[in-house]
Amino acid sequence: MKTRALNIVLLILTFVMSPSIEKVFANDLEDYILELSKKAIYNILDQEAFDLYLEKKWFPRQLNGIKSESILSVNLIGQIRTYTNLSVLFLDENEVPVEKQIQVKLAGRMRVFIAKIDFDRGATFKPEDIQESWIALQPNFEKSMMQLNDLIGFESNKAIKAGKIIYSHNVIAPTIVKKGQSIQLYKRSGNLELTIDCVTGSDSNIGEVIMINCVNLRKKYLGEVISESKAIWRKSL
């Protein structure tokens, strides 16, 4: 009688505990997939610039019940965003490779650069004028990703107050040619190539087409900047 009662108790315990055991397994598998997802993302992002925490947004039901050792790889799909898509490649119960898409939500914090001084428009960023800081991951954070090498020696395209974050869209390449700078305009006329002494009408870099004012001729042209002191005629104004 005691043996029968003991068996009944064990049967009840097994029935009650089985769902929780499966749930623990499911959570372990979910955590494992999220960890592989984080590694795939860190293959693209600089781990020193991001401290990420991943949450499951959507996993297909086909991943339920598979074993962690059956997962072959987790790879990024498209760009990294707050909601990022990845593919999970795994072997099914017949050892056949299957690929399914998942979506994860990125949270955590990111490194930013703060202005220690007031920057005027066109000012050059120097190491001593910038400090690192960390902020919570922002929406559209992928547009704010920046390395120190992307900042030092570059210029600001707007005034930035001390204590403010320097965003990537406020950073431009150093200006090679300044507005009002002397420049030689090369213009072909038939078999002749003319060189005209002019001045630039705006700041520019190599490859840009800008207005060039040739005061002595009282004419203005559009010219493509090819060096710090030379431009090629593109159009008469």
PDB file of C-alpha atoms in Angstrom:
ATOM      1  CA  MET A   1       0.000   0.000   0.000  1.00  0.00           C
ATOM      2  CA  LYS A   2       2.833   2.341   0.944  1.00  0.00           C
ATOM      3  CA  THR A   3       4.621   1.514  -2.299  1.00  0.00           C
ATOM      4  CA  ARG A   4       1.512   2.320  -4.330  1.00  0.00           C
ATOM      5  CA  ALA A   5       1.028   5.627  -2.498  1.00  0.00           C
ATOM      6  CA  LEU A   6       4.666   6.517  -3.089  1.00  0.00           C
ATOM      7  CA  ASN A   7       4.320   5.805  -6.811  1.00  0.00           C
ATOM      8  CA  ILE A   8       1.227   8.015  -7.000  1.00  0.00           C
ATOM      9  CA  VAL A   9       3.100  10.877  -5.282  1.00  0.00           C
ATOM     10  CA  LEU A  10       6.038  10.472  -7.658  1.00  0.00           C
ATOM     11  CA  LEU A  11       3.677  10.439 -10.651  1.00  0.00           C
ATOM     12  CA  ILE A  12       1.986  13.635  -9.452  1.00  0.00           C
ATOM     13  CA  LEU A  13       5.346  15.354  -8.873  1.00  0.00           C
ATOM     14  CA  THR A  14       6.529  14.336 -12.315  1.00  0.00           C
ATOM     15  CA  PHE A  15       3.362  15.713 -13.917  1.00  0.00           C
ATOM     16  CA  VAL A  16       3.596  19.001 -12.001  1.00  0.00           C
ATOM     17  CA  MET A  17       7.302  19.520 -12.550  1.00  0.00           C
ATOM     18  CA  SER A  18       7.540  18.527 -16.221  1.00  0.00           C
ATOM     19  CA  PRO A  19       6.223  21.838 -17.655  1.00  0.00           C
ATOM     20  CA  SER A  20       8.655  23.811 -15.501  1.00  0.00           C
ATOM     21  CA  ILE A  21      11.537  21.618 -16.621  1.00  0.00           C
ATOM     22  CA  GLU A  22      10.611  22.255 -20.254  1.00  0.00           C
ATOM     23  CA  LYS A  23      10.271  25.967 -19.495  1.00  0.00           C
ATOM     24  CA  VAL A  24      13.753  26.076 -17.974  1.00  0.00           C
ATOM     25  CA  PHE A  25      15.109  24.346 -21.060  1.00  0.00           C
ATOM     26  CA  ALA A  26      13.302  26.814 -23.301  1.00  0.00           C
ATOM     27  CA  ASN A  27      14.730  29.744 -21.369  1.00  0.00           C
ATOM     28  CA  ASP A  28      18.228  28.269 -21.537  1.00  0.00           C
ATOM     29  CA  LEU A  29      17.892  27.844 -25.304  1.00  0.00           C
ATOM     30  CA  GLU A  30      16.555  31.387 -25.667  1.00  0.00           C
ATOM     31  CA  ASP A  31      19.479  32.774 -23.676  1.00  0.00           C
ATOM     32  CA  TYR A  32      21.902  30.767 -25.809  1.00  0.00           C
ATOM     33  CA  ILE A  33      20.416  32.144 -29.049  1.00  0.00           C
ATOM     34  CA  LEU A  34      20.522  35.683 -27.647  1.00  0.00           C
ATOM     35  CA  GLU A  35      24.174  35.225 -26.706  1.00  0.00           C
ATOM     36  CA  LEU A  36      25.019  34.040 -30.228  1.00  0.00           C
ATOM     37  CA  SER A  37      23.056  36.991 -31.594  1.00  0.00           C
ATOM     38  CA  LYS A  38      25.078  39.393 -29.471  1.00  0.00           C
ATOM     39  CA  LYS A  39      28.327  37.897 -30.803  1.00  0.00           C
ATOM     40  CA  ALA A  40      27.080  38.334 -34.375  1.00  0.00           C
ATOM     41  CA  ILE A  41      26.256  41.981 -33.675  1.00  0.00           C
ATOM     42  CA  TYR A  42      29.595  42.604 -31.994  1.00  0.00           C
ATOM     43  CA  ASN A  43      31.290  41.332 -35.142  1.00  0.00           C
ATOM     44  CA  ILE A  44      30.051  44.597 -36.662  1.00  0.00           C
ATOM     45  CA  LEU A  45      29.901  46.982 -33.722  1.00  0.00           C
ATOM     46  CA  ASP A  46      32.875  48.017 -31.612  1.00  0.00           C
ATOM     47  CA  GLN A  47      32.473  46.237 -28.288  1.00  0.00           C
ATOM     48  CA  GLU A  48      34.396  49.039 -26.586  1.00  0.00           C
ATOM     49  CA  ALA A  49      31.774  51.536 -27.762  1.00  0.00           C
ATOM     50  CA  PHE A  50      28.628  49.549 -26.924  1.00  0.00           C
ATOM     51  CA  ASP A  51      27.447  47.718 -23.817  1.00  0.00           C
ATOM     52  CA  LEU A  52      24.469  45.789 -25.186  1.00  0.00           C
ATOM     53  CA  TYR A  53      21.631  43.810 -23.661  1.00  0.00           C
ATOM     54  CA  LEU A  54      19.454  41.767 -26.030  1.00  0.00           C
ATOM     55  CA  GLU A  55      15.815  40.859 -25.559  1.00  0.00           C
ATOM     56  CA  LYS A  56      13.721  38.474 -27.608  1.00  0.00           C
ATOM     57  CA  LYS A  57      11.260  40.329 -29.801  1.00  0.00           C
ATOM     58  CA  TRP A  58      10.149  37.436 -32.005  1.00  0.00           C
ATOM     59  CA  PHE A  59      11.292  33.811 -32.356  1.00  0.00           C
ATOM     60  CA  PRO A  60       9.484  31.340 -34.678  1.00  0.00           C
ATOM     61  CA  ARG A  61       7.840  28.289 -33.101  1.00  0.00           C
ATOM     62  CA  GLN A  62      10.166  26.004 -35.100  1.00  0.00           C
ATOM     63  CA  LEU A  63      12.931  26.875 -32.615  1.00  0.00           C
ATOM     64  CA  ASN A  64      10.943  25.426 -29.715  1.00  0.00           C
ATOM     65  CA  GLY A  65      12.355  22.115 -28.605  1.00  0.00           C
ATOM     66  CA  ILE A  66      15.570  22.114 -30.617  1.00  0.00           C
ATOM     67  CA  LYS A  67      18.814  21.413 -28.802  1.00  0.00           C
ATOM     68  CA  SER A  68      21.456  24.081 -28.406  1.00  0.00           C
ATOM     69  CA  GLU A  69      24.077  21.800 -29.973  1.00  0.00           C
ATOM     70  CA  SER A  70      21.971  21.592 -33.140  1.00  0.00           C
ATOM     71  CA  ILE A  71      22.443  25.331 -33.787  1.00  0.00           C
ATOM     72  CA  LEU A  72      25.076  25.811 -36.475  1.00  0.00           C
ATOM     73  CA  SER A  73      25.239  29.622 -36.660  1.00  0.00           C
ATOM     74  CA  VAL A  74      23.465  32.911 -36.023  1.00  0.00           C
ATOM     75  CA  ASN A  75      24.034  35.650 -38.606  1.00  0.00           C
ATOM     76  CA  LEU A  76      23.007  39.261 -38.997  1.00  0.00           C
ATOM     77  CA  ILE A  77      20.381  40.225 -41.601  1.00  0.00           C
ATOM     78  CA  GLY A  78      20.551  43.785 -42.876  1.00  0.00           C
ATOM     79  CA  GLN A  79      21.574  46.718 -40.687  1.00  0.00           C
ATOM     80  CA  ILE A  80      21.847  46.901 -36.911  1.00  0.00           C
ATOM     81  CA  ARG A  81      18.917  48.819 -35.431  1.00  0.00           C
ATOM     82  CA  THR A  82      16.921  48.926 -32.209  1.00  0.00           C
ATOM     83  CA  TYR A  83      14.976  45.979 -33.636  1.00  0.00           C
ATOM     84  CA  THR A  84      17.511  43.817 -35.450  1.00  0.00           C
ATOM     85  CA  ASN A  85      16.875  40.780 -37.645  1.00  0.00           C
ATOM     86  CA  LEU A  86      19.095  37.691 -37.607  1.00  0.00           C
ATOM     87  CA  SER A  87      18.987  34.197 -39.091  1.00  0.00           C
ATOM     88  CA  VAL A  88      19.409  31.008 -37.071  1.00  0.00           C
ATOM     89  CA  LEU A  89      20.783  27.988 -38.938  1.00  0.00           C
ATOM     90  CA  PHE A  90      20.137  24.666 -37.161  1.00  0.00           C
ATOM     91  CA  LEU A  91      19.664  20.950 -37.757  1.00  0.00           C
ATOM     92  CA  ASP A  92      16.143  19.585 -37.404  1.00  0.00           C
ATOM     93  CA  GLU A  93      15.230  16.160 -35.994  1.00  0.00           C
ATOM     94  CA  ASN A  94      16.244  14.603 -39.318  1.00  0.00           C
ATOM     95  CA  GLU A  95      19.642  16.333 -39.283  1.00  0.00           C
ATOM     96  CA  VAL A  96      18.541  18.558 -42.164  1.00  0.00           C
ATOM     97  CA  PRO A  97      19.818  22.189 -42.071  1.00  0.00           C
ATOM     98  CA  VAL A  98      16.994  24.687 -41.526  1.00  0.00           C
ATOM     99  CA  GLU A  99      17.262  28.473 -41.458  1.00  0.00           C
ATOM    100  CA  LYS A 100      14.759  30.684 -39.627  1.00  0.00           C
ATOM    101  CA  GLN A 101      14.642  34.420 -39.031  1.00  0.00           C
ATOM    102  CA  ILE A 102      14.420  35.974 -35.573  1.00  0.00           C
ATOM    103  CA  GLN A 103      14.162  39.527 -34.305  1.00  0.00           C
ATOM    104  CA  VAL A 104      15.791  40.908 -31.162  1.00  0.00           C
ATOM    105  CA  LYS A 105      15.515  44.237 -29.374  1.00  0.00           C
ATOM    106  CA  LEU A 106      18.748  46.016 -28.488  1.00  0.00           C
ATOM    107  CA  ALA A 107      19.049  47.862 -25.191  1.00  0.00           C
ATOM    108  CA  GLY A 108      21.991  48.994 -23.064  1.00  0.00           C
ATOM    109  CA  ARG A 109      24.318  51.958 -23.403  1.00  0.00           C
ATOM    110  CA  MET A 110      26.647  53.501 -25.940  1.00  0.00           C
ATOM    111  CA  ARG A 111      29.784  55.622 -25.856  1.00  0.00           C
ATOM    112  CA  VAL A 112      29.519  59.210 -27.033  1.00  0.00           C
ATOM    113  CA  PHE A 113      31.886  62.149 -27.283  1.00  0.00           C
ATOM    114  CA  ILE A 114      31.173  65.365 -25.390  1.00  0.00           C
ATOM    115  CA  ALA A 115      32.454  68.847 -26.240  1.00  0.00           C
ATOM    116  CA  LYS A 116      34.620  70.256 -23.432  1.00  0.00           C
ATOM    117  CA  ILE A 117      34.641  73.707 -25.041  1.00  0.00           C
ATOM    118  CA  ASP A 118      32.360  75.720 -27.296  1.00  0.00           C
ATOM    119  CA  PHE A 119      32.951  74.826 -30.947  1.00  0.00           C
ATOM    120  CA  ASP A 120      32.206  77.360 -33.660  1.00  0.00           C
ATOM    121  CA  ARG A 121      31.059  76.240 -37.094  1.00  0.00           C
ATOM    122  CA  GLY A 122      34.136  75.094 -39.034  1.00  0.00           C
ATOM    123  CA  ALA A 123      36.208  74.486 -35.882  1.00  0.00           C
ATOM    124  CA  THR A 124      38.576  71.503 -35.904  1.00  0.00           C
ATOM    125  CA  PHE A 125      38.082  68.785 -33.280  1.00  0.00           C
ATOM    126  CA  LYS A 126      41.177  68.144 -31.127  1.00  0.00           C
ATOM    127  CA  PRO A 127      41.709  65.364 -28.525  1.00  0.00           C
ATOM    128  CA  GLU A 128      42.099  67.798 -25.632  1.00  0.00           C
ATOM    129  CA  ASP A 129      38.744  69.427 -26.409  1.00  0.00           C
ATOM    130  CA  ILE A 130      36.720  66.186 -26.288  1.00  0.00           C
ATOM    131  CA  GLN A 131      35.804  63.720 -23.552  1.00  0.00           C
ATOM    132  CA  GLU A 132      34.124  60.313 -23.560  1.00  0.00           C
ATOM    133  CA  SER A 133      30.817  59.608 -21.837  1.00  0.00           C
ATOM    134  CA  TRP A 134      28.127  56.906 -21.816  1.00  0.00           C
ATOM    135  CA  ILE A 135      24.400  57.283 -22.420  1.00  0.00           C
ATOM    136  CA  ALA A 136      21.452  54.908 -22.707  1.00  0.00           C
ATOM    137  CA  LEU A 137      21.013  53.446 -26.163  1.00  0.00           C
ATOM    138  CA  GLN A 138      18.951  55.918 -28.169  1.00  0.00           C
ATOM    139  CA  PRO A 139      16.433  55.285 -30.978  1.00  0.00           C
ATOM    140  CA  ASN A 140      18.220  55.367 -34.322  1.00  0.00           C
ATOM    141  CA  PHE A 141      21.506  54.917 -32.436  1.00  0.00           C
ATOM    142  CA  GLU A 142      23.083  53.469 -35.587  1.00  0.00           C
ATOM    143  CA  LYS A 143      23.133  57.008 -37.009  1.00  0.00           C
ATOM    144  CA  SER A 144      25.177  58.247 -34.043  1.00  0.00           C
ATOM    145  CA  MET A 145      27.877  55.562 -34.081  1.00  0.00           C
ATOM    146  CA  MET A 146      31.303  57.180 -34.222  1.00  0.00           C
ATOM    147  CA  GLN A 147      34.910  56.324 -33.524  1.00  0.00           C
ATOM    148  CA  LEU A 148      37.463  58.793 -32.204  1.00  0.00           C
ATOM    149  CA  ASN A 149      39.316  58.541 -35.528  1.00  0.00           C
ATOM    150  CA  ASP A 150      36.145  59.767 -37.235  1.00  0.00           C
ATOM    151  CA  LEU A 151      36.295  62.917 -35.123  1.00  0.00           C
ATOM    152  CA  ILE A 152      39.854  64.078 -34.504  1.00  0.00           C
ATOM    153  CA  GLY A 153      41.044  66.418 -37.257  1.00  0.00           C
ATOM    154  CA  PHE A 154      37.559  66.780 -38.702  1.00  0.00           C
ATOM    155  CA  GLU A 155      35.419  69.900 -38.519  1.00  0.00           C
ATOM    156  CA  SER A 156      32.077  70.914 -37.064  1.00  0.00           C
ATOM    157  CA  ASN A 157      29.326  71.909 -39.470  1.00  0.00           C
ATOM    158  CA  LYS A 158      27.523  73.865 -36.742  1.00  0.00           C
ATOM    159  CA  ALA A 159      28.160  75.598 -33.425  1.00  0.00           C
ATOM    160  CA  ILE A 160      28.307  73.107 -30.526  1.00  0.00           C
ATOM    161  CA  LYS A 161      28.151  74.235 -26.901  1.00  0.00           C
ATOM    162  CA  ALA A 162      30.392  72.773 -24.194  1.00  0.00           C
ATOM    163  CA  GLY A 163      28.771  69.760 -22.522  1.00  0.00           C
ATOM    164  CA  LYS A 164      26.774  68.779 -25.599  1.00  0.00           C
ATOM    165  CA  ILE A 165      27.092  65.480 -27.478  1.00  0.00           C
ATOM    166  CA  ILE A 166      28.942  65.625 -30.785  1.00  0.00           C
ATOM    167  CA  TYR A 167      26.838  63.644 -33.265  1.00  0.00           C
ATOM    168  CA  SER A 168      28.170  62.102 -36.465  1.00  0.00           C
ATOM    169  CA  HIS A 169      25.942  64.302 -38.639  1.00  0.00           C
ATOM    170  CA  ASN A 170      27.671  67.361 -37.134  1.00  0.00           C
ATOM    171  CA  VAL A 171      31.114  66.168 -38.291  1.00  0.00           C
ATOM    172  CA  ILE A 172      32.446  66.906 -41.774  1.00  0.00           C
ATOM    173  CA  ALA A 173      35.748  66.280 -43.519  1.00  0.00           C
ATOM    174  CA  PRO A 174      38.356  69.038 -43.157  1.00  0.00           C
ATOM    175  CA  THR A 175      37.787  71.831 -45.655  1.00  0.00           C
ATOM    176  CA  ILE A 176      40.609  71.919 -48.195  1.00  0.00           C
ATOM    177  CA  VAL A 177      39.608  75.193 -49.830  1.00  0.00           C
ATOM    178  CA  LYS A 178      38.238  78.156 -47.885  1.00  0.00           C
ATOM    179  CA  LYS A 179      35.795  80.757 -49.156  1.00  0.00           C
ATOM    180  CA  GLY A 180      37.585  83.744 -50.744  1.00  0.00           C
ATOM    181  CA  GLN A 181      40.794  81.775 -51.276  1.00  0.00           C
ATOM    182  CA  SER A 182      42.824  82.327 -54.432  1.00  0.00           C
ATOM    183  CA  ILE A 183      42.522  79.531 -56.962  1.00  0.00           C
ATOM    184  CA  GLN A 184      43.574  78.932 -60.557  1.00  0.00           C
ATOM    185  CA  LEU A 185      40.762  77.996 -62.930  1.00  0.00           C
ATOM    186  CA  TYR A 186      41.740  75.860 -65.935  1.00  0.00           C
ATOM    187  CA  LYS A 187      39.497  76.425 -68.959  1.00  0.00           C
ATOM    188  CA  ARG A 188      39.932  74.871 -72.424  1.00  0.00           C
ATOM    189  CA  SER A 189      39.051  76.980 -75.449  1.00  0.00           C
ATOM    190  CA  GLY A 190      39.584  75.063 -78.671  1.00  0.00           C
ATOM    191  CA  ASN A 191      43.172  73.842 -78.662  1.00  0.00           C
ATOM    192  CA  LEU A 192      44.125  76.363 -75.993  1.00  0.00           C
ATOM    193  CA  GLU A 193      44.056  75.826 -72.242  1.00  0.00           C
ATOM    194  CA  LEU A 194      43.580  79.042 -70.310  1.00  0.00           C
ATOM    195  CA  THR A 195      44.632  79.591 -66.711  1.00  0.00           C
ATOM    196  CA  ILE A 196      42.631  82.264 -64.915  1.00  0.00           C
ATOM    197  CA  ASP A 197      43.393  83.666 -61.467  1.00  0.00           C
ATOM    198  CA  CYS A 198      40.152  83.676 -59.459  1.00  0.00           C
ATOM    199  CA  VAL A 199      38.783  83.306 -55.927  1.00  0.00           C
ATOM    200  CA  THR A 200      36.456  80.682 -54.478  1.00  0.00           C
ATOM    201  CA  GLY A 201      32.862  81.508 -53.635  1.00  0.00           C
ATOM    202  CA  SER A 202      32.494  78.994 -50.793  1.00  0.00           C
ATOM    203  CA  ASP A 203      34.295  76.426 -48.654  1.00  0.00           C
ATOM    204  CA  SER A 204      34.863  73.150 -50.488  1.00  0.00           C
ATOM    205  CA  ASN A 205      36.763  69.898 -50.734  1.00  0.00           C
ATOM    206  CA  ILE A 206      38.378  68.074 -53.640  1.00  0.00           C
ATOM    207  CA  GLY A 207      35.807  66.835 -56.149  1.00  0.00           C
ATOM    208  CA  GLU A 208      33.167  69.422 -55.290  1.00  0.00           C
ATOM    209  CA  VAL A 209      31.816  71.863 -57.861  1.00  0.00           C
ATOM    210  CA  ILE A 210      31.621  75.428 -56.545  1.00  0.00           C
ATOM    211  CA  MET A 211      31.133  78.961 -57.834  1.00  0.00           C
ATOM    212  CA  ILE A 212      34.391  80.674 -58.744  1.00  0.00           C
ATOM    213  CA  ASN A 213      34.587  84.445 -59.084  1.00  0.00           C
ATOM    214  CA  CYS A 214      37.131  85.764 -61.598  1.00  0.00           C
ATOM    215  CA  VAL A 215      37.233  89.446 -60.637  1.00  0.00           C
ATOM    216  CA  ASN A 216      39.618  90.590 -63.389  1.00  0.00           C
ATOM    217  CA  LEU A 217      37.283  89.220 -66.069  1.00  0.00           C
ATOM    218  CA  ARG A 218      34.173  90.235 -64.158  1.00  0.00           C
ATOM    219  CA  LYS A 219      32.823  86.741 -64.719  1.00  0.00           C
ATOM    220  CA  LYS A 220      31.686  83.841 -62.582  1.00  0.00           C
ATOM    221  CA  TYR A 221      32.048  80.158 -63.326  1.00  0.00           C
ATOM    222  CA  LEU A 222      31.298  76.778 -61.855  1.00  0.00           C
ATOM    223  CA  GLY A 223      34.507  74.847 -61.336  1.00  0.00           C
ATOM    224  CA  GLU A 224      35.428  71.426 -59.969  1.00  0.00           C
ATOM    225  CA  VAL A 225      38.097  71.622 -57.261  1.00  0.00           C
ATOM    226  CA  ILE A 226      40.993  69.264 -58.053  1.00  0.00           C
ATOM    227  CA  SER A 227      43.545  70.507 -55.498  1.00  0.00           C
ATOM    228  CA  GLU A 228      44.001  73.171 -52.866  1.00  0.00           C
ATOM    229  CA  SER A 229      44.912  75.735 -55.532  1.00  0.00           C
ATOM    230  CA  LYS A 230      43.368  74.440 -58.791  1.00  0.00           C
ATOM    231  CA  ALA A 231      39.925  73.947 -60.320  1.00  0.00           C
ATOM    232  CA  ILE A 232      38.634  72.866 -63.730  1.00  0.00           C
ATOM    233  CA  TRP A 233      35.987  74.890 -65.565  1.00  0.00           C
ATOM    234  CA  ARG A 234      32.577  73.210 -65.700  1.00  0.00           C
ATOM    235  CA  LYS A 235      30.117  75.951 -66.625  1.00  0.00           C
ATOM    236  CA  SER A 236      29.953  79.704 -67.295  1.00  0.00           C
ATOM    237  CA  LEU A 237      27.401  81.656 -65.274  1.00  0.00           C
TER     238      LEU A 237
END
